[in-house]
Each structure stands twice: as C-alpha cells, then as structure tokens.
Amino acid sequence: MTSPAAGSEQARIASSPHAGDPWRLWGPYVSARQWGTVREDYSADGNAWDYLPFDQAHRRAYRWGEDGMAAVCDRFGFLNLGIALWNGKDDRLKERLFGLTNAQGNHGEDVKEVWWPTDATPTHSYAGWLYRYPQEPFPYDELVAANAARGKQDPEFELTDTGVLDDDRFFDVAVTYAKAGPTDLLLQVDVTNHGPDTHDLHLIPQAWFRNIWAFGRDDRTPTMRLADGAVELQHDWLGTYRLETDSDPRIVFCDNETDNVGLWGAEPRTDCPKNGIDRAVVHGDESATRADHGTKVGFWWQLDDIAPGETRTVRLRMSAVAEGPGREHAFFDTAASGGFADFEHVLQQRADEADEFYRGVIPATASEEDTLIARRAFAGLLWGKQLYRYGVDEWLEGDPAGPPPPAQRRRPGGRNIGWSHLDLADVISMPDEWEYPWFASWDLAFHTVPLALIDPAFARDQIELMVREWAQHPNGQLPAYEWNFDDVNPPVHAWAAWQVYSLAKDVEGEADREFLARVYSKLLMNFSWWVNRKDADDSYLFEGGFLGMDNIGPFDRSKPLPDGMRLEQSDATSWMAFYALSMLRIGVELARHDRSWSGSVRTFFEYFLRLARAMTNFGSTGISLWDENDGFYYDAIVRADGSSERLPVRSLVGLMPLVAVESVHPVVARQLPDLLSEVHWLERRDTGLADVLAHHQQHDDNRITMALVPAERRARLLARMLDEREFLAPHGIRSLSAAYRTPLTVDVDGADFSVGYTPAESDSALFGGNSNWRGPVWFPINFLLLDALATYAEADPDERVEHPTGSGQQRTLAAVTADLMDRMVGLFRADASGRRPGTPRWYPSGPLWDEHPTFSEYFDGDDGSGLGATHQTGWTALVAYLICRGTAETP
C-alpha cells in the first residue's frame, strides 16, 4: 500500500481503503435527483417521472434516499448536509436542481442548471462545488413550455436562452468542504455577485435526517434540538453531532415528513412538514416551522445589499461529540475539536494537501491547462459517488405503513420482478449527477479506469460490487440499470478488472491477485450466461440486446424482430470475442502463479479462436458478416426459413471487431506450457483455427497476437475509420459514417428503414430520444479503439497506414493512436478564442465561463460541441487517464 510518508491524502487513503473505514464515512454521497427515479416509483403504470415529479419533490418525503445541492451525507444516508438558496423572487426555495422529465424534453430528460464540481480528494477530506444562481426569477415555466413547443429536429431550449443569465446577472455560490477529522466537517459558502447591480440573497444551509420512520419498518426517530446556540443532532447509529456557526443566522426547524395536507388534503403526520422552511423563507408563513426541534433544520442568513463584485462568506462546522447509544464504532473522532479557531488553517491545509496529492497523480510534464482538465475530471468522478439504496423485493412488496402496492407491479413483464435478490445500499459511481442518478453497469466499468489512478481500492470495490451475490443474478447476468435490470450491456467488466488490477499494481506497488481471482470466478458465470442466452444456434455469432449503443441501427436492435427473424450482430460477436480475450488475459495472469487456472486459459483461448473463425468465414446461414466489396462488417438478418442478408450500414457496429486483440509476450507464454501446447496442437491439427493467430517478429521478441480481424481486413477497416469523409472527426471517431449525410434507406422484407448521419442530438424517438449513436463521438468506444490500436502498434511497431485516408501520409499505428488521443483531449483544451470545443453550445463565452471545463455525455461529430448529459464525468472522465497515462500499454 502507499506509504503515509507519500503525503497526507495518501496516508488517509492507506488508513481507510474500504467503504466501512473512518475517512470514508462522510462524502458527497447525496444524489442530485431522487425524484423521478424507479426506486421512488410505486405507481401501477411504472411512470416514475409522473409518480414523484419535481413540483412535489420539496413536499414529499422520499423512501429510498435524498437529494440536494452540494450535499454530503454519511455512507448510509442517515444524516444529510447541503445548501438552499432564495433570490427573493423565485416561487420556491432552491433546494435541488431543476430539469425536464423524459416526456418534457424534446430530446429526453435534461437538467436546466449550471454548476461545476471544482475539486475533490478520494477520502473527501477536501471538496469544492460551484453553482451559478440567477438573480431574476428562475424560469421554470418558460423552460417547460419552450421545450414542449420544440421537436426532435430542434435544439433544446436552455437556461441561457431565457436571457436570465445575461450581463452576468447571477450569483456564484462556491461551496467548500474540509474534514478536520473523519467525523469533523467544515463547510464554507462564498457568495459572489457578478451582476451590475446590488442584490440580496437568502442562504440557508440545511441538515436533515433521512426519513426511515414513516414506512412501518423502523419507527426509531432521530432528533435535532437547539442547545447552547448550536444544533445537537442525535442518531442511534451515528451518535451525537453538533452543528454550529460563528455568526448569528436564524435557526428554523421542521420535520422531514410529507406535506399530506398541502398535497392530498389528508391527515397530517406533523404540523411542520418537509416544506416548512420553504414556506417560511419564500412565502413568509412560519406556521410550519419550530424554533427548537425537528428532523430538518436550516441556518437562515439574509445577505442584504451584496454589491457588484462583492463576496460574502458563511461558515459552519458539524462535529461528532458522542458515540451512538450502547455502541462503539470506528468512526467516532475523539480529536474532533469544534469551534472556529482552526477553521481557516484546516481549510488551507486540506487545499494544500489536495494540490500535493494531484501532483503525484498528474505528470509534471502536463501543461497547466491539461492539469486543470484532469483535476476537474477527477473532481467530477468523486462528486459523482452517490449512495444507492434499492431492495427490489422490499420495493415490490411495499411498506407496512403504506397502501398495498398495485397488483400490476408483480405481473409478468413487470419492472425488475426477476431481480428480487438485488439489494443494494452502497456508494456507487454514477454516470451523471442528475440525468443518470443510478448506476449503469457498463458505464461503471469505464469509471473504474480513471478512478484506479486516484483510489484503487474504491475502483476494485466498484468492479466487485457488480458481481456480488446481491447484485449479479443467480443465472450469471449482471444488472444493467434500474429502469430495466434485464437489459443487456456490453461485457466490459473483465477488461475493466484487468485495467484496474494493472493500474492499482502500479499505484500501490503490489499486485492484488485475490481481487482478480474473485472477479474472474464470478465472471465465469456471466460468460456462460452470454453463451447460453445470446447464441441461438451455437454458431458463435451473437444477437440481441441493448448493447449500449442505443439507436445506432435503422431500428431498435434490442427488440425481437417479426416473423421469427433474428439479427446476427457484428458488434455482439465482437464484444464476446473482446470478453473472451479479456478473460484469457486474466486467466494467464492467475495461471502464472497458480497452474490450476490453466484449464480456463485454454478454454478462453480456443473459444476466442472459434469466434474469430465465425467472423472470418460464413455465418450460420451461409452469409458472412464481412462484406468483401465494401471492406466492412455488417449486421445480418436471418429469417426463419434460413435465408439471410446483410444490413449495409457503416457504423461503429462494423468497427467494433477491431477492439478484440491481445498480444501475448513470449516470456509469459513460456511460463504457461499448457498454452504453448495448445498453440502447437492447433497449428498441427486445425489450420482453420490456427490461421486466426498472427505471429509478429519484433527484434528477438516473438509475440503471439490474437486478433478478431485478420491483417488484410484490418487495413481496409482502418481506411474507413481514418477517412474524414466517414468516421474520422476533428475530435475522435464518429459513431456513424458521415457518408450518410444523405440518409441511407434499407429494405427489410418490404419495409423501408432509414438511417442518416446526425452529428448532434437524436432526431429519433428510439430510447426516448435522449441519446444518439448516429454520428456523435463517444468517449468509451473511442477509448477502447485507442487501447486496441496501441496493442496492434506494440505487436508490430513498423506497421503503417495512411492517415488521414487520402492524405498520402503513411504513419505508424503508434502515431495514429497519439493523434486520435490528441483529438479527444483537444475537446477540453481552449482554442485561440479561449473557448473549449467540447463546451455545450448553449454555454456563453467569456472569462467566467471559459475557465470551467465541462464533461458531456457525447460530442458533436462535426465540431465537438458537448451534447447529452452535461456532467458525465463518468466515462468522459477517461480524458484524465489520457492526460495522465496516454494510451493503455500491455504489461
């Protein structure tokens, strides 16, 4: 493990590597959105957005979690601390971020706020977050109405389109957390008026207990009470905390309970419901607040006459002062001091330690701008860690204190009824704070790669979580995401496990083969699930499933085709070959130290070769997925009568075979005589399989390279991929060929389907219309292509291709890889005007905007503008890896 002498944050990571350790207790684990999620949906029709909409979120107690702004909580979500604001003009207290539901947005759900995670350390000893709050009324109704009037062909109507932020008429609200100890939290809020006029602002930091007592399963109710000018917070497990400030705000209490009267005209559980502070601050009605006790409390500062350019600061401290009743736990910090004498010192010390920590992560050779990009990417990743509680069986059953759940929930086809074993209460890396406040298994695999550079233990925990018995299905399937755990995501977890293992070995100085073995043993079940469920006729050609690339095809590829037809998918088979090679790589590492794993090595070796032969030769009905005339791989329609035809659409589907490549060093091969014997046996007995192997000579380094795509086909694929008229974009590889700027129409048994290059938002309603794989650049697939190109380059350093196609320039694969990497990182680097190409179009330019990199879900295939979710420092945080490590290397 890292030596404590390496730095204070490194020492904290070393002393608290696991979720249950002291420095992990508190973090930014509160979701940015709990309303509109599946786990809060108890409706009959499964419309989560309508069951608990934004307009009710400030008045209804949540069942499974909480949400807030710049909010932190303990790892079980019992106690939460965040901020609320009021500009004196809004119709409600700003306690949570606003956005449109899937049905309201013309391109699906869409957050309509501006904020940036600005800093964070792995143990959350230091964290920064910046929110841009309009000084004029927040245009809730205008945003809803304007987007409702727009169609799929129109851009989204954004907050900046309303004019509410013109002339810098906003407050920047900078939130900083620092830990003096594991249970001693310092909170500072700096409010800056950037507008031209003097303005007032109400700032109300709030603490609240998650309501677990109203549902009939646990009636223990924690307490908050005013004591000696501070607030004492008592909880059976957490113990007693003291929340205090060094100035004199009003302190108001209410209860974290649903406003039954206001919502339903029903019998109240309390006379001071959840929205009591909102009613007091915004509406001047203090009848729903108390002065001395409750389960939710606000520290209410009225900051009057903030001049242009002026900053006002408030400070709070929340410290543990006593253990939980009758229980001792490792979290209690006996050194917690309270008071404010050391506040500035601790804040500055933690900031300095954060700088020291990242100097050890980000190379000194990185430019100042690249250092900022990487640091912001890491900050977004760490702020994206959210507490995810969801027990499917309990959710289906309903609560004793609630009405019986609708019978429709348990009927065949009901959401997640086959996942009653799933029961999570974990801090999980989320794709996006607001638009995807739930884990997605394939997203999560990509998150772990940059996470391994800063927090290897957490990265390992995330990989393992997906294969734990309370997450992985007993049949071996991995859960996809809460809207439908049954959906099929690409099998990237073996690849991610290897990346995390390798990076952690480098960061920590030792190999954790036990982690590798634990994951490998569970992924054996998952691999079998794929083989048994997705290869209909044992042809080694795979079909069906969501496969991550939502609307890339001319029709929904995740749904069954009519009349007994099926779709043999180039990318599905490629993913399986990629999976087999990833498992082979792990098996080789384990077998080098324990020969008992050798059998699995031989199994995956041969399985990959059979997949490769299936892709190379003809498919199950005499048609190959490879089109010799076009030099490209396509999906194929297979009919019930055995006839078949290819779907000639050039997309990432046909480039995915490139990612299935592995190069085995001869030193490693010699350590595994069983593997060498298998190679020699194939060369003697089965030339069809042996032909899949490519032997590369590099000086005295005789490698065995396994690739799904033969060399001659690879050259033709790369010619397509590196053609600026097709896939090569200024900032990466497009998901659909730009040759289809004039849409392509394909005939499938008399029905016409059209697919056209769409570089920006989706113009299709497939998958809700909020995702688009018909032209934009996506970071995860680009990263896998970079990884594969680096492997090809390592196996044969002298191999050259024309790059870009048609340029006449012959470049090595290593040079091509470096160029593609620069194109991707270039999304975040400022151009001559100071603007970053990957910034969403609707973000204004200027010093107050250009200084903040944004991390979008995907990027325009022509100009690189950020699209989709605006805080996707999940897989888009891979840019930090590219800055810190360049492309992946085979150990």
PDB file of C-alpha atoms in Angstrom, residues 621-743:
ATOM      1  CA  THR A 621     -26.809 -19.438 -42.845  1.00  0.00           C
ATOM      2  CA  GLY A 622     -24.015 -19.147 -45.361  1.00  0.00           C
ATOM      3  CA  ILE A 623     -23.654 -15.385 -45.219  1.00  0.00           C
ATOM      4  CA  SER A 624     -20.619 -13.660 -43.787  1.00  0.00           C
ATOM      5  CA  LEU A 625     -20.823 -10.567 -41.620  1.00  0.00           C
ATOM      6  CA  TRP A 626     -17.843  -9.305 -43.640  1.00  0.00           C
ATOM      7  CA  ASP A 627     -18.656  -7.604 -46.928  1.00  0.00           C
ATOM      8  CA  GLU A 628     -15.685  -8.070 -49.222  1.00  0.00           C
ATOM      9  CA  ASN A 629     -16.825  -5.416 -51.677  1.00  0.00           C
ATOM     10  CA  ASP A 630     -17.310  -2.722 -49.035  1.00  0.00           C
ATOM     11  CA  GLY A 631     -14.457  -3.816 -46.790  1.00  0.00           C
ATOM     12  CA  PHE A 632     -16.670  -3.615 -43.716  1.00  0.00           C
ATOM     13  CA  TYR A 633     -18.532  -5.733 -41.161  1.00  0.00           C
ATOM     14  CA  TYR A 634     -22.334  -5.519 -41.086  1.00  0.00           C
ATOM     15  CA  ASP A 635     -25.191  -6.998 -39.091  1.00  0.00           C
ATOM     16  CA  ALA A 636     -27.146  -9.744 -40.843  1.00  0.00           C
ATOM     17  CA  ILE A 637     -30.863 -10.513 -40.827  1.00  0.00           C
ATOM     18  CA  VAL A 638     -31.548 -14.262 -40.553  1.00  0.00           C
ATOM     19  CA  ARG A 639     -35.060 -15.410 -41.438  1.00  0.00           C
ATOM     20  CA  ALA A 640     -36.951 -18.410 -40.136  1.00  0.00           C
ATOM     21  CA  ASP A 641     -36.535 -20.192 -43.490  1.00  0.00           C
ATOM     22  CA  GLY A 642     -32.735 -19.927 -43.241  1.00  0.00           C
ATOM     23  CA  SER A 643     -32.312 -17.153 -45.800  1.00  0.00           C
ATOM     24  CA  SER A 644     -30.321 -14.119 -44.785  1.00  0.00           C
ATOM     25  CA  GLU A 645     -28.985 -10.752 -45.892  1.00  0.00           C
ATOM     26  CA  ARG A 646     -26.590  -8.134 -44.596  1.00  0.00           C
ATOM     27  CA  LEU A 647     -27.717  -4.678 -43.413  1.00  0.00           C
ATOM     28  CA  PRO A 648     -25.237  -2.403 -45.217  1.00  0.00           C
ATOM     29  CA  VAL A 649     -24.957   0.390 -42.633  1.00  0.00           C
ATOM     30  CA  ARG A 650     -21.445   1.599 -41.814  1.00  0.00           C
ATOM     31  CA  SER A 651     -21.372   2.382 -38.114  1.00  0.00           C
ATOM     32  CA  LEU A 652     -19.371   1.552 -35.004  1.00  0.00           C
ATOM     33  CA  VAL A 653     -21.033  -1.854 -35.265  1.00  0.00           C
ATOM     34  CA  GLY A 654     -18.578  -2.685 -38.051  1.00  0.00           C
ATOM     35  CA  LEU A 655     -15.558  -1.155 -36.314  1.00  0.00           C
ATOM     36  CA  MET A 656     -16.064  -2.996 -33.037  1.00  0.00           C
ATOM     37  CA  PRO A 657     -14.263  -6.147 -34.274  1.00  0.00           C
ATOM     38  CA  LEU A 658     -11.049  -4.085 -34.084  1.00  0.00           C
ATOM     39  CA  VAL A 659     -11.161  -3.930 -30.267  1.00  0.00           C
ATOM     40  CA  ALA A 660     -10.778  -7.691 -29.878  1.00  0.00           C
ATOM     41  CA  VAL A 661      -6.991  -8.023 -29.894  1.00  0.00           C
ATOM     42  CA  GLU A 662      -4.416  -9.377 -27.455  1.00  0.00           C
ATOM     43  CA  SER A 663      -0.669  -9.710 -27.689  1.00  0.00           C
ATOM     44  CA  VAL A 664       0.993 -12.335 -25.505  1.00  0.00           C
ATOM     45  CA  HIS A 665       4.620 -11.739 -24.662  1.00  0.00           C
ATOM     46  CA  PRO A 666       6.841 -14.806 -25.273  1.00  0.00           C
ATOM     47  CA  VAL A 667       8.177 -14.681 -21.719  1.00  0.00           C
ATOM     48  CA  VAL A 668       4.624 -15.084 -20.448  1.00  0.00           C
ATOM     49  CA  ALA A 669       3.884 -17.809 -22.971  1.00  0.00           C
ATOM     50  CA  ARG A 670       6.926 -19.804 -21.857  1.00  0.00           C
ATOM     51  CA  GLN A 671       5.641 -19.670 -18.289  1.00  0.00           C
ATOM     52  CA  LEU A 672       2.469 -21.382 -19.492  1.00  0.00           C
ATOM     53  CA  PRO A 673       3.466 -24.574 -21.287  1.00  0.00           C
ATOM     54  CA  ASP A 674      -0.171 -25.638 -21.480  1.00  0.00           C
ATOM     55  CA  LEU A 675      -0.946 -22.586 -23.605  1.00  0.00           C
ATOM     56  CA  LEU A 676       2.024 -23.176 -25.886  1.00  0.00           C
ATOM     57  CA  SER A 677       0.981 -26.804 -26.270  1.00  0.00           C
ATOM     58  CA  GLU A 678      -2.486 -25.653 -27.297  1.00  0.00           C
ATOM     59  CA  VAL A 679      -0.984 -23.313 -29.912  1.00  0.00           C
ATOM     60  CA  HIS A 680       1.204 -26.044 -31.357  1.00  0.00           C
ATOM     61  CA  TRP A 681      -1.663 -28.552 -31.359  1.00  0.00           C
ATOM     62  CA  LEU A 682      -3.820 -26.124 -33.343  1.00  0.00           C
ATOM     63  CA  GLU A 683      -1.061 -25.489 -35.829  1.00  0.00           C
ATOM     64  CA  ARG A 684      -0.801 -29.241 -36.478  1.00  0.00           C
ATOM     65  CA  ARG A 685      -4.430 -30.304 -36.296  1.00  0.00           C
ATOM     66  CA  ASP A 686      -6.779 -27.390 -37.086  1.00  0.00           C
ATOM     67  CA  THR A 687      -5.347 -24.936 -39.560  1.00  0.00           C
ATOM     68  CA  GLY A 688      -8.691 -23.095 -39.706  1.00  0.00           C
ATOM     69  CA  LEU A 689      -8.294 -22.023 -36.107  1.00  0.00           C
ATOM     70  CA  ALA A 690      -4.543 -21.638 -36.348  1.00  0.00           C
ATOM     71  CA  ASP A 691      -4.953 -19.117 -39.155  1.00  0.00           C
ATOM     72  CA  VAL A 692      -6.568 -16.725 -36.687  1.00  0.00           C
ATOM     73  CA  LEU A 693      -3.232 -16.347 -34.902  1.00  0.00           C
ATOM     74  CA  ALA A 694      -0.883 -13.673 -36.213  1.00  0.00           C
ATOM     75  CA  HIS A 695       2.795 -14.016 -35.291  1.00  0.00           C
ATOM     76  CA  HIS A 696       4.754 -10.784 -35.114  1.00  0.00           C
ATOM     77  CA  GLN A 697       8.526 -10.545 -35.032  1.00  0.00           C
ATOM     78  CA  GLN A 698       9.914  -7.615 -33.053  1.00  0.00           C
ATOM     79  CA  HIS A 699      13.693  -7.933 -32.881  1.00  0.00           C
ATOM     80  CA  ASP A 700      14.086 -11.021 -30.692  1.00  0.00           C
ATOM     81  CA  ASP A 701      10.565 -10.622 -29.298  1.00  0.00           C
ATOM     82  CA  ASN A 702       8.395 -13.302 -30.899  1.00  0.00           C
ATOM     83  CA  ARG A 703       4.889 -12.420 -29.730  1.00  0.00           C
ATOM     84  CA  ILE A 704       1.669 -14.309 -30.261  1.00  0.00           C
ATOM     85  CA  THR A 705      -1.011 -11.808 -31.267  1.00  0.00           C
ATOM     86  CA  MET A 706      -4.649 -12.839 -31.370  1.00  0.00           C
ATOM     87  CA  ALA A 707      -6.977 -10.549 -33.307  1.00  0.00           C
ATOM     88  CA  LEU A 708     -10.566 -10.954 -34.396  1.00  0.00           C
ATOM     89  CA  VAL A 709      -9.792  -9.068 -37.596  1.00  0.00           C
ATOM     90  CA  PRO A 710      -7.182 -10.510 -39.986  1.00  0.00           C
ATOM     91  CA  ALA A 711      -4.472  -8.089 -41.067  1.00  0.00           C
ATOM     92  CA  GLU A 712      -5.779  -7.539 -44.601  1.00  0.00           C
ATOM     93  CA  ARG A 713      -9.276  -6.775 -43.312  1.00  0.00           C
ATOM     94  CA  ARG A 714      -7.886  -4.535 -40.587  1.00  0.00           C
ATOM     95  CA  ALA A 715      -6.194  -2.395 -43.211  1.00  0.00           C
ATOM     96  CA  ARG A 716      -9.495  -1.895 -45.027  1.00  0.00           C
ATOM     97  CA  LEU A 717     -11.380  -1.139 -41.804  1.00  0.00           C
ATOM     98  CA  LEU A 718      -8.764   1.390 -40.751  1.00  0.00           C
ATOM     99  CA  ALA A 719      -9.010   3.046 -44.158  1.00  0.00           C
ATOM    100  CA  ARG A 720     -12.705   3.619 -43.447  1.00  0.00           C
ATOM    101  CA  MET A 721     -12.168   4.620 -39.828  1.00  0.00           C
ATOM    102  CA  LEU A 722      -9.442   7.159 -40.633  1.00  0.00           C
ATOM    103  CA  ASP A 723     -11.343   8.743 -43.515  1.00  0.00           C
ATOM    104  CA  GLU A 724     -12.533  12.253 -42.640  1.00  0.00           C
ATOM    105  CA  ARG A 725     -15.425  11.783 -45.059  1.00  0.00           C
ATOM    106  CA  GLU A 726     -16.601   8.842 -42.972  1.00  0.00           C
ATOM    107  CA  PHE A 727     -15.567   8.191 -39.355  1.00  0.00           C
ATOM    108  CA  LEU A 728     -12.612  10.440 -38.558  1.00  0.00           C
ATOM    109  CA  ALA A 729     -13.851  13.612 -36.872  1.00  0.00           C
ATOM    110  CA  PRO A 730     -11.838  16.573 -35.586  1.00  0.00           C
ATOM    111  CA  HIS A 731     -12.199  15.159 -32.073  1.00  0.00           C
ATOM    112  CA  GLY A 732     -12.348  11.395 -32.395  1.00  0.00           C
ATOM    113  CA  ILE A 733     -14.154   8.599 -34.218  1.00  0.00           C
ATOM    114  CA  ARG A 734     -17.791   9.148 -35.156  1.00  0.00           C
ATOM    115  CA  SER A 735     -20.403   6.539 -34.330  1.00  0.00           C
ATOM    116  CA  LEU A 736     -21.915   6.562 -37.843  1.00  0.00           C
ATOM    117  CA  SER A 737     -20.273   7.254 -41.175  1.00  0.00           C
ATOM    118  CA  ALA A 738     -20.634  10.859 -42.321  1.00  0.00           C
ATOM    119  CA  ALA A 739     -21.192   9.388 -45.783  1.00  0.00           C
ATOM    120  CA  TYR A 740     -24.839   9.196 -44.700  1.00  0.00           C
ATOM    121  CA  ARG A 741     -25.355  12.951 -44.564  1.00  0.00           C
ATOM    122  CA  THR A 742     -27.873  11.970 -47.192  1.00  0.00           C
ATOM    123  CA  PRO A 743     -29.778   9.268 -45.282  1.00  0.00           C
TER     124      PRO A 743
END
